[in-house]
Each structure stands twice: as structure tokens, then as C-alpha cells.
mmCIF file of C-alpha atoms in Angstrom:
data_model
loop_
_atom_site.group_PDB
_atom_site.id
_atom_site.type_symbol
_atom_site.label_atom_id
_atom_site.label_comp_id
_atom_site.label_asym_id
_atom_site.label_seq_id
_atom_site.Cartn_x
_atom_site.Cartn_y
_atom_site.Cartn_z
ATOM 1 C CA MET A 1424 -0.375 -0.018 0.215
ATOM 2 C CA ALA A 1425 2.136 2.911 -1.347
ATOM 3 C CA ASP A 1426 -0.332 5.726 -0.340
ATOM 4 C CA GLU A 1427 0.880 5.059 3.234
ATOM 5 C CA GLU A 1428 4.408 6.697 2.485
ATOM 6 C CA GLU A 1429 4.486 10.248 0.531
ATOM 7 C CA ASP A 1430 8.144 9.438 -1.226
ATOM 8 C CA PRO A 1431 7.674 5.955 -2.773
ATOM 9 C CA THR A 1432 11.540 5.372 -3.658
ATOM 10 C CA TYR A 1433 11.604 1.953 -2.373
ATOM 11 C CA GLU A 1434 9.056 -0.055 -5.198
ATOM 12 C CA GLU A 1435 7.245 -3.075 -3.946
ATOM 13 C CA GLU A 1436 7.034 -6.188 -4.742
ATOM 14 C CA ASN A 1437 3.885 -6.451 -6.890
ATOM 15 C CA GLU A 1438 2.851 -3.010 -6.483
ATOM 16 C CA GLU A 1439 2.022 -0.673 -9.146
ATOM 17 C CA ILE A 1440 2.780 3.400 -7.541
ATOM 18 C CA GLY A 1441 -0.387 4.938 -7.958
ATOM 19 C CA GLY A 1442 -2.202 1.788 -7.373
ATOM 20 C CA GLY A 1443 -3.116 0.295 -10.655
ATOM 21 C CA VAL A 1444 -5.970 -2.313 -11.058
ATOM 22 C CA GLU A 1445 -3.850 -5.149 -9.386
ATOM 23 C CA GLY A 1446 -4.999 -8.573 -8.073
ATOM 24 C CA GLY A 1447 -3.364 -10.934 -5.557
ATOM 25 C CA GLN A 1448 -0.963 -9.701 -2.402
ATOM 26 C CA GLY A 1449 -1.217 -5.983 -3.896
ATOM 27 C CA LYS A 1450 -4.578 -4.906 -2.999
ATOM 28 C CA ARG A 1451 -4.701 -7.621 0.199
ATOM 29 C CA LYS A 1452 -5.235 -6.054 3.401
ATOM 30 C CA ARG A 1453 -2.369 -6.106 5.264
ATOM 31 C CA LEU A 1454 -2.494 -9.338 7.709
ATOM 32 C CA PHE A 1455 0.270 -8.814 9.840
ATOM 33 C CA SER A 1456 1.765 -5.379 9.860
ATOM 34 C CA LYS A 1457 1.379 -4.841 14.009
ATOM 35 C CA GLU A 1458 3.037 -8.018 15.161
ATOM 36 C CA LEU A 1459 5.332 -8.106 11.954
ATOM 37 C CA ARG A 1460 7.194 -4.704 13.257
ATOM 38 C CA CYS A 1461 7.543 -6.513 16.655
ATOM 39 C CA MET A 1462 9.054 -9.306 15.616
ATOM 40 C CA MET A 1463 11.662 -7.478 13.158
ATOM 41 C CA TYR A 1464 12.775 -5.536 15.741
ATOM 42 C CA GLY A 1465 13.008 -8.690 18.495
ATOM 43 C CA PHE A 1466 15.432 -10.169 15.854
ATOM 44 C CA GLY A 1467 17.525 -7.284 15.686
ATOM 45 C CA ASP A 1468 15.962 -4.539 13.345
ATOM 46 C CA ASP A 1469 15.663 -1.132 14.829
ATOM 47 C CA GLN A 1470 12.807 -0.159 16.722
ATOM 48 C CA ASN A 1471 10.688 1.423 13.757
ATOM 49 C CA PRO A 1472 11.823 -0.645 10.862
ATOM 50 C CA TYR A 1473 10.341 0.533 6.901
ATOM 51 C CA THR A 1474 6.957 0.217 6.269
ATOM 52 C CA GLU A 1475 8.009 -1.390 3.001
ATOM 53 C CA SER A 1476 10.739 -4.048 4.286
ATOM 54 C CA VAL A 1477 7.451 -5.104 6.774
ATOM 55 C CA ASP A 1478 5.046 -5.819 3.576
ATOM 56 C CA ILE A 1479 7.898 -7.678 1.547
ATOM 57 C CA LEU A 1480 7.678 -9.834 4.907
ATOM 58 C CA GLU A 1481 4.660 -10.251 5.371
ATOM 59 C CA ASP A 1482 3.868 -11.114 0.966
ATOM 60 C CA LEU A 1483 7.090 -13.950 2.035
ATOM 61 C CA VAL A 1484 5.355 -15.174 5.482
ATOM 62 C CA ILE A 1485 1.781 -15.349 3.143
ATOM 63 C CA GLU A 1486 3.663 -17.335 0.561
ATOM 64 C CA PHE A 1487 5.954 -19.609 3.078
ATOM 65 C CA ILE A 1488 2.758 -20.895 4.513
ATOM 66 C CA THR A 1489 0.888 -20.985 1.411
ATOM 67 C CA GLU A 1490 3.713 -23.617 -0.009
ATOM 68 C CA MET A 1491 3.946 -25.254 3.304
ATOM 69 C CA THR A 1492 -0.151 -25.891 2.789
ATOM 70 C CA HIS A 1493 -0.337 -27.210 -0.309
ATOM 71 C CA LYS A 1494 2.702 -29.450 0.473
ATOM 72 C CA ALA A 1495 1.054 -30.682 3.414
ATOM 73 C CA MET A 1496 -1.838 -31.396 1.758
ATOM 74 C CA SER A 1497 -0.403 -33.133 -1.431
ATOM 75 C CA ILE A 1498 1.054 -35.892 1.582
ATOM 76 C CA GLY A 1499 -0.190 -37.732 4.480
ATOM 77 C CA ARG A 1500 -3.867 -37.769 4.358
ATOM 78 C CA GLN A 1501 -4.708 -35.900 0.739
ATOM 79 C CA GLY A 1502 -6.582 -32.939 1.039
ATOM 80 C CA ARG A 1503 -5.791 -32.457 4.938
ATOM 81 C CA VAL A 1504 -3.535 -30.701 6.733
ATOM 82 C CA GLN A 1505 -1.843 -32.380 9.512
ATOM 83 C CA VAL A 1506 0.377 -31.804 12.307
ATOM 84 C CA GLU A 1507 2.647 -35.382 11.297
ATOM 85 C CA ASP A 1508 2.889 -33.975 7.690
ATOM 86 C CA ILE A 1509 4.034 -30.698 8.757
ATOM 87 C CA VAL A 1510 6.711 -32.393 11.245
ATOM 88 C CA PHE A 1511 7.754 -33.987 7.999
ATOM 89 C CA LEU A 1512 8.386 -31.390 5.196
ATOM 90 C CA ILE A 1513 10.122 -29.669 8.254
ATOM 91 C CA ARG A 1514 12.701 -32.921 9.362
ATOM 92 C CA LYS A 1515 15.498 -31.443 7.201
ATOM 93 C CA ASP A 1516 15.458 -27.963 9.226
ATOM 94 C CA PRO A 1517 17.214 -28.363 12.518
ATOM 95 C CA ARG A 1518 15.971 -25.000 13.750
ATOM 96 C CA LYS A 1519 12.517 -25.226 12.648
ATOM 97 C CA PHE A 1520 11.768 -28.675 13.624
ATOM 98 C CA ALA A 1521 13.090 -28.292 17.847
ATOM 99 C CA ARG A 1522 11.052 -25.444 17.444
ATOM 100 C CA VAL A 1523 7.740 -27.517 16.202
ATOM 101 C CA LYS A 1524 8.469 -30.136 19.193
ATOM 102 C CA ASP A 1525 9.576 -27.681 21.387
ATOM 103 C CA LEU A 1526 6.005 -25.992 21.318
ATOM 104 C CA LEU A 1527 3.881 -29.040 20.886
ATOM 105 C CA THR A 1528 5.273 -30.502 23.867
ATOM 106 C CA MET A 1529 4.883 -27.673 25.633
ATOM 107 C CA ASN A 1530 1.201 -27.236 24.240
ATOM 108 C CA GLU A 1531 0.924 -30.988 26.108
ATOM 109 C CA GLU A 1532 1.802 -29.801 29.356
ATOM 110 C CA LEU A 1533 -0.316 -26.792 29.285
ATOM 111 C CA LYS A 1534 -3.084 -28.991 28.785
ATOM 112 C CA ARG A 1535 -2.502 -31.338 31.380
ATOM 113 C CA ALA A 1536 -1.844 -28.938 33.879
ATOM 114 C CA ARG A 1537 -4.338 -26.890 33.234
ATOM 115 C CA LYS A 1538 -6.750 -30.121 33.008
ATOM 116 C CA ALA A 1539 -5.525 -31.041 36.691
ATOM 117 C CA PHE A 1540 -6.180 -27.456 38.086
ATOM 118 C CA ASP A 1541 -9.717 -27.807 36.776
ATOM 119 C CA GLU A 1542 -10.097 -31.061 38.248
ATOM 120 C CA ALA A 1543 -8.554 -30.089 41.341
ATOM 121 C CA ASN A 1544 -11.396 -27.100 41.613
ATOM 122 C CA TYR A 1545 -13.754 -29.271 40.610
ATOM 123 C CA GLY A 1546 -13.253 -31.562 43.445
ATOM 124 C CA SER A 1547 -12.964 -28.942 46.312
ATOM 125 C CA MET B 515 12.720 -41.463 23.360
ATOM 126 C CA ALA B 516 12.623 -40.094 19.403
ATOM 127 C CA MET B 517 11.892 -36.644 21.358
ATOM 128 C CA ASP B 518 15.416 -36.505 22.748
ATOM 129 C CA GLY B 519 16.443 -35.696 19.285
ATOM 130 C CA ALA B 520 14.943 -32.151 19.979
ATOM 131 C CA CYS B 521 16.890 -30.151 22.353
ATOM 132 C CA GLU B 522 14.894 -29.969 25.548
ATOM 133 C CA SER B 523 15.136 -25.780 25.816
ATOM 134 C CA PRO B 524 14.902 -24.653 28.675
ATOM 135 C CA ALA B 525 11.365 -22.983 28.994
ATOM 136 C CA GLU B 526 10.370 -20.708 31.957
ATOM 137 C CA LYS B 527 7.378 -21.786 33.758
ATOM 138 C CA GLY B 528 4.626 -20.160 34.056
ATOM 139 C CA GLY B 529 3.334 -20.731 30.471
ATOM 140 C CA GLU B 530 5.755 -18.561 28.519
ATOM 141 C CA THR B 531 5.443 -20.757 25.447
ATOM 142 C CA GLU B 532 8.095 -18.796 23.490
ATOM 143 C CA VAL B 533 11.138 -20.806 24.009
ATOM 144 C CA SER B 534 14.382 -18.846 22.852
ATOM 145 C CA ASP B 535 17.645 -20.762 22.571
ATOM 146 C CA GLU B 536 18.303 -20.352 18.874
ATOM 147 C CA ALA B 537 22.017 -21.747 20.424
ATOM 148 C CA ALA B 538 20.459 -24.957 21.929
ATOM 149 C CA ALA B 539 18.365 -25.043 18.371
ATOM 150 C CA GLY B 540 21.148 -24.970 16.548
ATOM 151 C CA PRO B 541 23.001 -28.235 15.016
ATOM 152 C CA GLY B 542 26.101 -29.049 16.394
ATOM 153 C CA ALA B 543 26.221 -27.348 19.844
ATOM 154 C CA THR B 544 27.956 -28.821 22.545
ATOM 155 C CA ASP B 545 26.839 -28.758 26.229
ATOM 156 C CA ALA B 546 28.756 -27.866 29.235
ATOM 157 C CA ASP B 547 29.975 -31.397 29.278
ATOM 158 C CA GLY B 548 31.256 -31.228 25.646
ATOM 159 C CA HIS B 549 29.447 -33.439 24.335
ATOM 160 C CA PRO B 550 27.759 -32.784 21.467
ATOM 161 C CA GLU B 551 23.812 -31.788 22.218
ATOM 162 C CA GLU B 552 21.629 -34.051 20.504
ATOM 163 C CA ALA B 553 19.835 -31.614 18.288
ATOM 164 C CA ASP B 554 19.435 -33.780 15.785
ATOM 165 C CA ALA B 555 16.494 -33.813 13.918
ATOM 166 C CA ASP B 556 16.746 -37.880 13.611
ATOM 167 C CA GLY B 557 16.265 -39.918 16.052
ATOM 168 C CA ASP B 558 19.356 -42.223 14.954
ATOM 169 C CA GLY B 559 21.073 -39.438 17.447
ATOM 170 C CA ASP B 560 20.397 -40.490 20.428
ATOM 171 C CA LEU B 561 21.492 -44.245 19.710
ATOM 172 C CA LYS B 562 24.408 -43.187 18.274
ATOM 173 C CA GLU B 563 25.258 -41.561 21.589
ATOM 174 C CA ALA B 564 24.341 -44.462 23.461
ATOM 175 C CA ALA B 565 26.545 -46.155 21.146
ATOM 176 C CA THR B 566 29.874 -44.198 21.802
ATOM 177 C CA GLU B 567 28.701 -43.951 25.759
ATOM 178 C CA GLU B 568 29.442 -47.375 26.113
ATOM 179 C CA GLY B 569 32.563 -47.384 23.774
ATOM 180 C CA GLU B 570 31.418 -50.564 21.852
ATOM 181 C CA LEU B 571 29.298 -51.219 19.107
ATOM 182 C CA LYS B 572 28.624 -54.978 19.149
ATOM 183 C CA SER B 573 25.594 -56.291 17.188
ATOM 184 C CA GLN B 574 24.704 -57.341 20.526
ATOM 185 C CA ASP B 575 24.390 -53.825 22.069
ATOM 186 C CA ILE B 576 22.430 -52.507 18.810
ATOM 187 C CA SER B 577 19.944 -55.449 19.769
ATOM 188 C CA ASP B 578 19.704 -54.698 23.248
ATOM 189 C CA LEU B 579 19.670 -50.893 22.346
ATOM 190 C CA THR B 580 16.779 -52.127 19.511
ATOM 191 C CA ALA B 581 14.821 -53.796 22.865
ATOM 192 C CA VAL B 582 15.347 -50.603 25.141
ATOM 193 C CA GLU B 583 13.946 -48.420 22.360
ATOM 194 C CA ARG B 584 11.228 -50.055 22.521
ATOM 195 C CA GLU B 585 10.907 -50.971 26.329
ATOM 196 C CA ASP B 586 10.471 -54.174 25.868
ATOM 197 C CA SER B 587 11.475 -55.882 29.269
ATOM 198 C CA SER B 588 10.645 -59.240 28.646
ATOM 199 C CA LEU B 589 13.547 -58.977 25.789
ATOM 200 C CA LEU B 590 16.143 -57.106 27.905
ATOM 201 C CA THR B 591 19.287 -59.098 28.903
ATOM 202 C CA PRO B 592 21.106 -58.377 31.823
ATOM 203 C CA ALA B 593 23.545 -55.861 29.764
ATOM 204 C CA ALA B 594 20.392 -54.266 28.110
ATOM 205 C CA LYS B 595 19.091 -53.603 31.412
ATOM 206 C CA LYS B 596 22.303 -51.707 32.551
ATOM 207 C CA LEU B 597 21.964 -50.191 29.243
ATOM 208 C CA LYS B 598 18.808 -48.730 30.031
ATOM 209 C CA ILE B 599 19.757 -47.788 33.419
ATOM 210 C CA ASP B 600 22.435 -45.741 31.595
ATOM 211 C CA THR B 601 20.416 -43.928 29.440
ATOM 212 C CA LYS B 602 18.134 -43.147 32.362
ATOM 213 C CA GLU B 603 21.091 -41.451 33.984
ATOM 214 C CA LYS B 604 22.236 -40.082 30.852
ATOM 215 C CA LYS B 605 18.452 -38.202 30.211
ATOM 216 C CA GLU B 606 19.292 -36.982 34.189
ATOM 217 C CA LYS B 607 22.405 -35.914 32.919
ATOM 218 C CA LYS B 608 21.290 -34.071 30.223
ATOM 219 C CA GLN B 609 17.902 -32.560 32.591
ATOM 220 C CA LYS B 610 20.824 -31.040 34.880
ATOM 221 C CA VAL B 611 22.817 -29.619 31.944
ATOM 222 C CA ASP B 612 19.538 -27.794 31.022
ATOM 223 C CA GLU B 613 19.257 -26.042 34.598
ATOM 224 C CA ASP B 614 22.188 -25.379 34.000
ATOM 225 C CA GLU B 615 21.533 -23.658 31.046
ATOM 226 C CA ILE B 616 18.489 -21.960 32.594
ATOM 227 C CA GLN B 617 20.798 -20.656 35.117
ATOM 228 C CA LYS B 618 23.007 -18.927 32.533
ATOM 229 C CA MET B 619 20.437 -17.275 31.012
ATOM 230 C CA GLN B 620 18.412 -16.050 34.187
ATOM 231 C CA ILE B 621 22.098 -14.497 34.771
ATOM 232 C CA LEU B 622 22.558 -13.189 31.244
ATOM 233 C CA VAL B 623 18.966 -11.789 31.288
ATOM 234 C CA SER B 624 19.719 -9.989 34.275
ATOM 235 C CA SER B 625 22.458 -8.046 33.055
ATOM 236 C CA PHE B 626 20.689 -6.881 30.336
ATOM 237 C CA SER B 627 20.721 -3.002 29.710
ATOM 238 C CA GLU B 628 17.074 -1.529 29.182
ATOM 239 C CA GLU B 629 17.218 -1.716 25.360
ATOM 240 C CA GLN B 630 18.315 -4.661 25.384
ATOM 241 C CA LEU B 631 15.498 -6.111 27.773
ATOM 242 C CA ASN B 632 13.105 -4.625 25.460
ATOM 243 C CA ARG B 633 14.287 -5.999 22.129
ATOM 244 C CA TYR B 634 14.081 -9.261 24.394
ATOM 245 C CA GLU B 635 11.269 -8.588 25.495
ATOM 246 C CA MET B 636 9.629 -8.113 21.850
ATOM 247 C CA TYR B 637 11.599 -11.357 20.819
ATOM 248 C CA ARG B 638 10.103 -13.690 22.868
ATOM 249 C CA ARG B 639 6.327 -12.037 22.989
ATOM 250 C CA SER B 640 5.848 -11.095 19.304
ATOM 251 C CA ALA B 641 3.616 -13.779 17.706
ATOM 252 C CA PHE B 642 1.059 -14.347 14.736
ATOM 253 C CA PRO B 643 -2.466 -14.029 16.104
ATOM 254 C CA LYS B 644 -3.599 -17.504 15.355
ATOM 255 C CA ALA B 645 -7.020 -16.344 14.292
ATOM 256 C CA ALA B 646 -5.819 -15.189 11.222
ATOM 257 C CA ILE B 647 -3.158 -17.685 10.372
ATOM 258 C CA LYS B 648 -6.286 -20.010 10.913
ATOM 259 C CA ARG B 649 -8.028 -17.929 8.547
ATOM 260 C CA LEU B 650 -5.251 -18.132 6.238
ATOM 261 C CA ILE B 651 -4.462 -21.518 5.978
ATOM 262 C CA GLN B 652 -8.282 -22.533 6.062
ATOM 263 C CA SER B 653 -9.031 -20.447 2.736
ATOM 264 C CA ILE B 654 -6.451 -22.367 1.393
ATOM 265 C CA THR B 655 -6.889 -26.142 2.279
ATOM 266 C CA GLY B 656 -10.748 -24.753 2.107
ATOM 267 C CA THR B 657 -11.407 -27.531 5.067
ATOM 268 C CA SER B 658 -10.572 -26.983 9.004
ATOM 269 C CA VAL B 659 -7.773 -27.747 10.645
ATOM 270 C CA SER B 660 -6.573 -28.808 14.119
ATOM 271 C CA GLN B 661 -5.255 -26.280 16.642
ATOM 272 C CA ASN B 662 -1.999 -27.754 16.664
ATOM 273 C CA VAL B 663 -1.839 -27.130 13.460
ATOM 274 C CA VAL B 664 -1.953 -23.687 13.915
ATOM 275 C CA ILE B 665 0.503 -23.410 16.911
ATOM 276 C CA ALA B 666 2.574 -25.783 14.141
ATOM 277 C CA MET B 667 2.245 -22.386 11.733
ATOM 278 C CA SER B 668 2.787 -19.631 13.914
ATOM 279 C CA GLY B 669 5.995 -20.947 15.689
ATOM 280 C CA ILE B 670 7.838 -22.219 11.967
ATOM 281 C CA SER B 671 6.532 -18.706 10.479
ATOM 282 C CA LYS B 672 8.395 -16.936 12.781
ATOM 283 C CA VAL B 673 11.325 -18.731 13.269
ATOM 284 C CA PHE B 674 11.568 -17.847 9.335
ATOM 285 C CA VAL B 675 11.054 -14.027 9.586
ATOM 286 C CA GLY B 676 13.096 -14.633 12.146
ATOM 287 C CA GLU B 677 16.133 -16.496 9.731
ATOM 288 C CA VAL B 678 15.313 -13.489 7.043
ATOM 289 C CA VAL B 679 15.630 -10.886 9.271
ATOM 290 C CA GLU B 680 19.253 -11.803 10.757
ATOM 291 C CA GLU B 681 20.772 -13.095 7.103
ATOM 292 C CA ALA B 682 19.405 -9.306 5.723
ATOM 293 C CA LEU B 683 21.119 -7.880 8.649
ATOM 294 C CA ASP B 684 23.703 -9.618 7.518
ATOM 295 C CA VAL B 685 23.526 -8.202 4.314
ATOM 296 C CA CYS B 686 23.342 -4.802 6.138
ATOM 297 C CA GLU B 687 26.012 -4.684 7.784
ATOM 298 C CA LYS B 688 28.071 -6.186 5.163
ATOM 299 C CA TRP B 689 27.510 -3.399 2.477
ATOM 300 C CA GLY B 690 28.554 -1.598 5.424
ATOM 301 C CA GLU B 691 24.718 0.270 6.047
ATOM 302 C CA MET B 692 22.631 0.722 9.104
ATOM 303 C CA PRO B 693 19.736 -1.019 9.750
ATOM 304 C CA PRO B 694 16.601 0.100 10.064
ATOM 305 C CA LEU B 695 16.918 -2.678 7.190
ATOM 306 C CA GLN B 696 15.597 -1.484 3.442
ATOM 307 C CA PRO B 697 13.938 -3.765 0.753
ATOM 308 C CA LYS B 698 17.238 -4.439 -0.679
ATOM 309 C CA HIS B 699 18.653 -6.143 1.870
ATOM 310 C CA MET B 700 15.454 -8.081 2.294
ATOM 311 C CA ARG B 701 15.513 -8.843 -1.044
ATOM 312 C CA GLU B 702 19.293 -9.973 -1.387
ATOM 313 C CA ALA B 703 18.600 -11.983 1.964
ATOM 314 C CA VAL B 704 16.006 -13.974 0.873
ATOM 315 C CA ARG B 705 18.197 -14.763 -2.860
ATOM 316 C CA ARG B 706 21.336 -15.995 -0.716
ATOM 317 C CA LEU B 707 18.141 -18.223 1.344
ATOM 318 C CA LYS B 708 17.252 -19.408 -1.860
ATOM 319 C CA SER B 709 20.023 -20.475 -2.908
ATOM 320 C CA LYS B 710 20.276 -22.330 0.043
ATOM 321 C CA GLY B 711 17.186 -23.986 0.086
ATOM 322 C CA GLN B 712 15.645 -22.119 3.313
ATOM 323 C CA ILE B 713 12.814 -20.584 0.898
ATOM 324 C CA PRO B 714 10.000 -23.610 -0.080
ATOM 325 C CA ASN B 715 9.032 -22.442 -3.681
ATOM 326 C CA SER B 716 7.523 -25.441 -5.690
ATOM 327 C CA LYS B 717 6.787 -23.330 -8.785
ATOM 328 C CA HIS B 718 10.631 -23.926 -10.480
ATOM 329 C CA LYS B 719 10.616 -27.028 -12.050
ATOM 330 C CA LYS B 720 14.109 -29.117 -11.569
ATOM 331 C CA ILE B 721 15.568 -29.689 -14.584
ATOM 332 C CA ILE B 722 18.046 -32.340 -13.631
ATOM 333 C CA PHE B 723 20.300 -33.967 -16.692
ATOM 334 C CA PHE B 724 19.920 -31.475 -19.742
#
């Protein structure tokens, strides 16, 4: 959305300056602008990252998720996305693999803790 | 036991689902004892580790190890039982190492400046909104997806963002420029990651022989 900047020095991917009829990623509303800014700062960028960089990252993330989803749909149970498929696709990338395992383990732990907490409440 | 392959990163108790260690997640990182940390993505890492610990690799050991892995006590010979106890000790040693790492993290975080604390807080707390991710995935599949899928996908996407931003910062530094990152850094970072194969792209048809 180049209309946020007065000086469109940097061209955005898939964006026509001045807006034209643009299908796909150009016209879609920005889904993750706020969260991506915080994330970029957390990972080492400036406290106020450039909007164009945030937009590029958002497009990248959406493309990444789309690719993963399509791949996951084509393996295992066709037409559905399941966790095992994601874990399988990610197996070669050590960082992402470890992260997914951690998240799922911790989610299980939290669910168990909540369940135990609720049962304790119900008992008393 | 295959889950040990992913390193048990020290998580702060208290429901914080973000785990910070990039170092622990990297392959080849060593823990305090100098043993290569089991950050392998395949469960075989465990087997090889146990075997080298014992110092021998006889065929009986291998079948014992498989029996131990299957936890089939009926098949356990006395040697296999000893192996099982050793593996248990190794797990306890690993937990102690995790506690060491938790302590080290606490010491590190307590010595952060305010700006560093801010950044660290943003690093751990930032996350993609689950609703938007769920909507996005469902719009692609056309069917509903489970909650675990959304959790996994958001987590992976955050790691992905981290990889791109770190590479872009490398590019920025290499070109002698300063943050904030500009689109040219991002594009160069993406180009580099693509050649490393970190960015999935199913649109390009690979021609092997010509």
C-alpha cells in the first residue's frame, strides 16, 4: 500500500505505484503489520522498521505458509493438513524442527496442567 | 525417546510458550560437558550417542539398544538392563545440563541493559495472531484444521521471519549500511536463503539432466 508513504522511493514487490488494477497480494489487506514490526525489532532490526520491508516480509510469510500448506495437503492424508505432515516437511531444517517439537510438547504440558487444575477445583 | 532428538530447551515455567534458545537449536552446539548436544532431527542421534558412550558397538549391543528403545523388558538381557539404566542416567544428566543452561540464561538476562531488555521482550512475546493464521490456512485448504496445526504453523513462520531478518542484517552489515533494513537487504537475503534451500518454492521445475 504505497499510499502510506509520501515518497515512494522503494518499489514494493507486486505493487504499481499510483495503484492500478492489481490482483493478488497488492490489494489484499495487510494481515500482520503490527505483529511483524514487533517481531523484526525483536530479531534485531530498528525499533521502527520501514513499512516497505514489513510488507515484503508479510508477503514472504504468506507465501511460506501457502507453500507449506499445499505441500502438507499433498502428502499423508490428501486434502487435509495435519501436524505430522508439517513435522515431516520440516524434518531437514533443524531449527524449525526443534521449535515445532518444543511448541507441541509445551502445549501438551499446558493442557495437562490446566486439566489437573480444573479437576482440583471441581474436587474441592 | 525420539523426542529427545529435539533439544529440551530450557523453558521458563509459568506458561511462557516462547522458547528463546537459538543456540540450543543449532546443530553441533555443545552442552557444558562437551558432548555434542542432541539437536539431530533424526532419532538415530540418540542411538549413536548411547553407543559411543558405551565405547563398543557389538551386534548384541545394537539389538539390546533396539530392545531398550522399544522398552520391551521381556527381551532385556542383563546387559540391556544396564544400558537402560545408563540411558536413564544420561537423561538425568541432560536435565541437569538444562538447569545449568536455565541458570546461565537468567544471569544473562539480569545483566541486560534496558534497550536489550526491550528487544528481548519483543523477541519472546511477538507472535502471529492465531485467528488470522487459522483463517489463512483454512482459506487454502478449504477444510478446517486442528489447533495444533495452527500452533505449529505460527511457530515455524516466526522462525522463518527470524532467519530472513538475521540474513538481512548480515547483508546490511556486509554492505556497510545501518539498520533499519531496506527492501534491497530483504531481497538479497531472500536470494541467499533461496540458494541455500531455506525458502520453499514449488513453482520452479527442477531440470536434472540436460
